[in-house]
């Protein structure tokens, strides 16, 4: 954990020294929820997946995504910008986007994101393919 904290501190320091624009902020604020959801999904694999390949890939995803979340959070902090809250889904955590035209849409309508409903269904899945319920 010390390495991650150290990486986050370096990211904050270097972000404060560099220049950034609105697109940089939007990228980091949009990617953090995507990465957090990937980590949450990967966290389900050890207790639910039968395939060792899936379990190994899930572990690699978690190892890759956590440091990237820390890096992007460090950039945002260094730039004096908001870091999306951990409990927020992708849509709420993207400031500057006009969500008024998106009323009634679920979070999965944003590319790469599952809805809270779909995540809840995924958490409830277990068993072999023949006994497993579908997410949809």
PDB file of C-alpha atoms in Angstrom:
ATOM      1  CA  UNK A   1       0.000   0.000   0.000  1.00  0.00           C
ATOM      2  CA  UNK A   2       2.960   2.321   0.611  1.00  0.00           C
ATOM      3  CA  UNK A   3       3.911   2.127  -3.061  1.00  0.00           C
ATOM      4  CA  UNK A   4       0.419   3.196  -4.090  1.00  0.00           C
ATOM      5  CA  UNK A   5       0.392   6.112  -1.668  1.00  0.00           C
ATOM      6  CA  UNK A   6       3.825   7.112  -2.907  1.00  0.00           C
ATOM      7  CA  UNK A   7       2.664   6.934  -6.534  1.00  0.00           C
ATOM      8  CA  UNK A   8      -0.377   9.062  -5.669  1.00  0.00           C
ATOM      9  CA  UNK A   9       1.825  11.662  -3.980  1.00  0.00           C
ATOM     10  CA  UNK A  10       4.133  11.787  -7.023  1.00  0.00           C
ATOM     11  CA  UNK A  11       1.113  12.150  -9.328  1.00  0.00           C
ATOM     12  CA  UNK A  12      -0.204  15.054  -7.233  1.00  0.00           C
ATOM     13  CA  UNK A  13       3.169  16.791  -7.210  1.00  0.00           C
ATOM     14  CA  UNK A  14       3.754  16.392 -10.934  1.00  0.00           C
ATOM     15  CA  UNK A  15       0.171  17.376 -11.811  1.00  0.00           C
ATOM     16  CA  UNK A  16       0.501  20.597  -9.864  1.00  0.00           C
ATOM     17  CA  UNK A  17       3.600  21.487 -11.858  1.00  0.00           C
ATOM     18  CA  UNK A  18       2.161  20.663 -15.297  1.00  0.00           C
ATOM     19  CA  UNK A  19      -0.536  22.334 -17.317  1.00  0.00           C
ATOM     20  CA  UNK A  20      -3.953  20.833 -17.894  1.00  0.00           C
ATOM     21  CA  UNK A  21      -7.205  21.712 -19.620  1.00  0.00           C
ATOM     22  CA  UNK A  22     -10.904  20.872 -19.315  1.00  0.00           C
ATOM     23  CA  UNK A  23     -10.489  17.738 -21.424  1.00  0.00           C
ATOM     24  CA  UNK A  24      -7.772  16.460 -19.081  1.00  0.00           C
ATOM     25  CA  UNK A  25     -10.076  16.970 -16.112  1.00  0.00           C
ATOM     26  CA  UNK A  26     -13.029  15.379 -17.918  1.00  0.00           C
ATOM     27  CA  UNK A  27     -10.912  12.367 -18.888  1.00  0.00           C
ATOM     28  CA  UNK A  28      -9.702  11.728 -15.339  1.00  0.00           C
ATOM     29  CA  UNK A  29     -13.118  12.346 -13.767  1.00  0.00           C
ATOM     30  CA  UNK A  30     -14.763  10.017 -16.297  1.00  0.00           C
ATOM     31  CA  UNK A  31     -12.188   7.233 -16.135  1.00  0.00           C
ATOM     32  CA  UNK A  32     -12.083   6.924 -12.354  1.00  0.00           C
ATOM     33  CA  UNK A  33     -15.653   5.523 -12.116  1.00  0.00           C
ATOM     34  CA  UNK A  34     -14.926   3.127 -15.017  1.00  0.00           C
ATOM     35  CA  UNK A  35     -11.822   1.864 -13.266  1.00  0.00           C
ATOM     36  CA  UNK A  36     -13.604   1.557  -9.913  1.00  0.00           C
ATOM     37  CA  UNK A  37     -16.340  -0.507 -11.519  1.00  0.00           C
ATOM     38  CA  UNK A  38     -13.731  -2.761 -13.143  1.00  0.00           C
ATOM     39  CA  UNK A  39     -12.098  -3.269  -9.734  1.00  0.00           C
ATOM     40  CA  UNK A  40     -15.496  -4.081  -8.184  1.00  0.00           C
ATOM     41  CA  UNK A  41     -16.262  -6.594 -10.929  1.00  0.00           C
ATOM     42  CA  UNK A  42     -12.803  -8.153 -10.641  1.00  0.00           C
ATOM     43  CA  UNK A  43     -13.344  -8.460  -6.902  1.00  0.00           C
ATOM     44  CA  UNK A  44     -16.248 -10.829  -7.535  1.00  0.00           C
ATOM     45  CA  UNK A  45     -14.194 -13.334  -9.541  1.00  0.00           C
ATOM     46  CA  UNK A  46     -12.225 -15.065  -6.767  1.00  0.00           C
ATOM     47  CA  UNK A  47     -15.362 -16.336  -5.035  1.00  0.00           C
ATOM     48  CA  UNK A  48     -17.533 -16.898  -8.103  1.00  0.00           C
ATOM     49  CA  UNK A  49     -15.444 -17.872 -11.127  1.00  0.00           C
ATOM     50  CA  UNK A  50     -14.658 -21.507 -11.839  1.00  0.00           C
ATOM     51  CA  UNK A  51     -11.943 -20.770 -14.374  1.00  0.00           C
ATOM     52  CA  UNK A  52      -8.467 -20.086 -13.039  1.00  0.00           C
ATOM     53  CA  UNK A  53      -7.890 -17.995 -16.175  1.00  0.00           C
ATOM     54  CA  UNK A  54     -10.760 -15.691 -15.206  1.00  0.00           C
ATOM     55  CA  UNK A  55      -9.497 -15.461 -11.632  1.00  0.00           C
ATOM     56  CA  UNK A  56      -5.976 -14.642 -12.850  1.00  0.00           C
ATOM     57  CA  UNK A  57      -7.252 -11.981 -15.251  1.00  0.00           C
ATOM     58  CA  UNK A  58      -9.402 -10.440 -12.507  1.00  0.00           C
ATOM     59  CA  UNK A  59      -6.340 -10.190 -10.259  1.00  0.00           C
ATOM     60  CA  UNK A  60      -4.369  -8.492 -13.054  1.00  0.00           C
ATOM     61  CA  UNK A  61      -7.218  -6.048 -13.679  1.00  0.00           C
ATOM     62  CA  UNK A  62      -7.301  -5.080 -10.008  1.00  0.00           C
ATOM     63  CA  UNK A  63      -3.512  -4.700  -9.875  1.00  0.00           C
ATOM     64  CA  UNK A  64      -3.576  -2.420 -12.938  1.00  0.00           C
ATOM     65  CA  UNK A  65      -6.655  -0.339 -12.141  1.00  0.00           C
ATOM     66  CA  UNK A  66      -5.988   0.578  -8.496  1.00  0.00           C
ATOM     67  CA  UNK A  67      -2.713   2.436  -9.238  1.00  0.00           C
ATOM     68  CA  UNK A  68      -4.327   4.180 -12.217  1.00  0.00           C
ATOM     69  CA  UNK A  69      -7.202   5.360  -9.998  1.00  0.00           C
ATOM     70  CA  UNK A  70      -4.630   6.710  -7.537  1.00  0.00           C
ATOM     71  CA  UNK A  71      -2.699   8.444 -10.313  1.00  0.00           C
ATOM     72  CA  UNK A  72      -5.762  10.137 -11.822  1.00  0.00           C
ATOM     73  CA  UNK A  73      -7.024  11.106  -8.358  1.00  0.00           C
ATOM     74  CA  UNK A  74      -3.598  12.640  -7.698  1.00  0.00           C
ATOM     75  CA  UNK A  75      -3.794  14.650 -10.908  1.00  0.00           C
ATOM     76  CA  UNK A  76      -7.233  15.987 -10.018  1.00  0.00           C
ATOM     77  CA  UNK A  77      -6.150  16.925  -6.503  1.00  0.00           C
ATOM     78  CA  UNK A  78      -3.029  18.611  -7.886  1.00  0.00           C
ATOM     79  CA  UNK A  79      -5.155  20.586 -10.327  1.00  0.00           C
ATOM     80  CA  UNK A  80      -7.567  21.641  -7.577  1.00  0.00           C
ATOM     81  CA  UNK A  81     -10.398  19.653  -9.189  1.00  0.00           C
ATOM     82  CA  UNK A  82     -12.970  17.293  -7.662  1.00  0.00           C
ATOM     83  CA  UNK A  83     -12.210  13.594  -7.466  1.00  0.00           C
ATOM     84  CA  UNK A  84     -15.361  11.509  -8.081  1.00  0.00           C
ATOM     85  CA  UNK A  85     -16.706   9.965  -4.873  1.00  0.00           C
ATOM     86  CA  UNK A  86     -16.193   6.217  -4.576  1.00  0.00           C
ATOM     87  CA  UNK A  87     -19.919   5.564  -4.239  1.00  0.00           C
ATOM     88  CA  UNK A  88     -20.884   7.481  -7.345  1.00  0.00           C
ATOM     89  CA  UNK A  89     -21.717   5.819 -10.619  1.00  0.00           C
ATOM     90  CA  UNK A  90     -20.254   7.178 -13.800  1.00  0.00           C
ATOM     91  CA  UNK A  91     -23.023   9.608 -14.728  1.00  0.00           C
ATOM     92  CA  UNK A  92     -23.186  11.491 -11.430  1.00  0.00           C
ATOM     93  CA  UNK A  93     -19.433  11.779 -11.210  1.00  0.00           C
ATOM     94  CA  UNK A  94     -18.948  13.557 -14.507  1.00  0.00           C
ATOM     95  CA  UNK A  95     -19.270  17.267 -13.791  1.00  0.00           C
ATOM     96  CA  UNK A  96     -19.786  19.532 -16.733  1.00  0.00           C
ATOM     97  CA  UNK A  97     -21.921  17.027 -18.626  1.00  0.00           C
ATOM     98  CA  UNK A  98     -25.515  17.963 -19.294  1.00  0.00           C
ATOM     99  CA  UNK A  99     -27.436  15.023 -17.901  1.00  0.00           C
ATOM    100  CA  UNK A 100     -30.866  16.633 -18.383  1.00  0.00           C
ATOM    101  CA  UNK A 101     -31.259  14.951 -21.774  1.00  0.00           C
ATOM    102  CA  UNK A 102     -30.353  11.636 -20.157  1.00  0.00           C
ATOM    103  CA  UNK A 103     -33.232  11.414 -17.691  1.00  0.00           C
ATOM    104  CA  UNK A 104     -34.618   7.928 -17.590  1.00  0.00           C
ATOM    105  CA  UNK A 105     -31.413   6.434 -18.949  1.00  0.00           C
ATOM    106  CA  UNK A 106     -29.452   4.013 -16.828  1.00  0.00           C
ATOM    107  CA  UNK A 107     -25.736   4.183 -16.205  1.00  0.00           C
ATOM    108  CA  UNK A 108     -25.073   1.403 -18.660  1.00  0.00           C
ATOM    109  CA  UNK A 109     -26.002   3.818 -21.460  1.00  0.00           C
ATOM    110  CA  UNK A 110     -22.631   5.464 -20.903  1.00  0.00           C
ATOM    111  CA  UNK A 111     -20.143   3.384 -22.867  1.00  0.00           C
ATOM    112  CA  UNK A 112     -18.372   0.834 -20.726  1.00  0.00           C
ATOM    113  CA  UNK A 113     -20.495   1.212 -17.609  1.00  0.00           C
ATOM    114  CA  UNK A 114     -22.941  -1.227 -16.100  1.00  0.00           C
ATOM    115  CA  UNK A 115     -26.022   0.103 -14.365  1.00  0.00           C
ATOM    116  CA  UNK A 116     -26.315  -0.212 -10.591  1.00  0.00           C
ATOM    117  CA  UNK A 117     -29.071  -2.757 -11.277  1.00  0.00           C
ATOM    118  CA  UNK A 118     -26.782  -4.831 -13.490  1.00  0.00           C
ATOM    119  CA  UNK A 119     -24.006  -4.679 -10.886  1.00  0.00           C
ATOM    120  CA  UNK A 120     -26.450  -5.884  -8.212  1.00  0.00           C
ATOM    121  CA  UNK A 121     -27.503  -8.782 -10.463  1.00  0.00           C
ATOM    122  CA  UNK A 122     -23.853  -9.642 -11.145  1.00  0.00           C
ATOM    123  CA  UNK A 123     -23.157  -9.768  -7.407  1.00  0.00           C
ATOM    124  CA  UNK A 124     -25.981 -12.296  -7.020  1.00  0.00           C
ATOM    125  CA  UNK A 125     -24.705 -14.652  -9.731  1.00  0.00           C
ATOM    126  CA  UNK A 126     -22.981 -17.892  -8.894  1.00  0.00           C
ATOM    127  CA  UNK A 127     -22.858 -21.480 -10.025  1.00  0.00           C
ATOM    128  CA  UNK A 128     -22.111 -23.205 -13.263  1.00  0.00           C
ATOM    129  CA  UNK A 129     -23.284 -21.872 -16.625  1.00  0.00           C
ATOM    130  CA  UNK A 130     -26.293 -24.214 -16.655  1.00  0.00           C
ATOM    131  CA  UNK A 131     -27.575 -22.950 -13.275  1.00  0.00           C
ATOM    132  CA  UNK A 132     -26.526 -19.315 -13.618  1.00  0.00           C
ATOM    133  CA  UNK A 133     -29.075 -16.531 -14.070  1.00  0.00           C
ATOM    134  CA  UNK A 134     -28.561 -13.956 -16.810  1.00  0.00           C
ATOM    135  CA  UNK A 135     -27.727 -10.315 -16.049  1.00  0.00           C
ATOM    136  CA  UNK A 136     -30.293  -9.097 -18.548  1.00  0.00           C
TER     137      UNK A 136
END
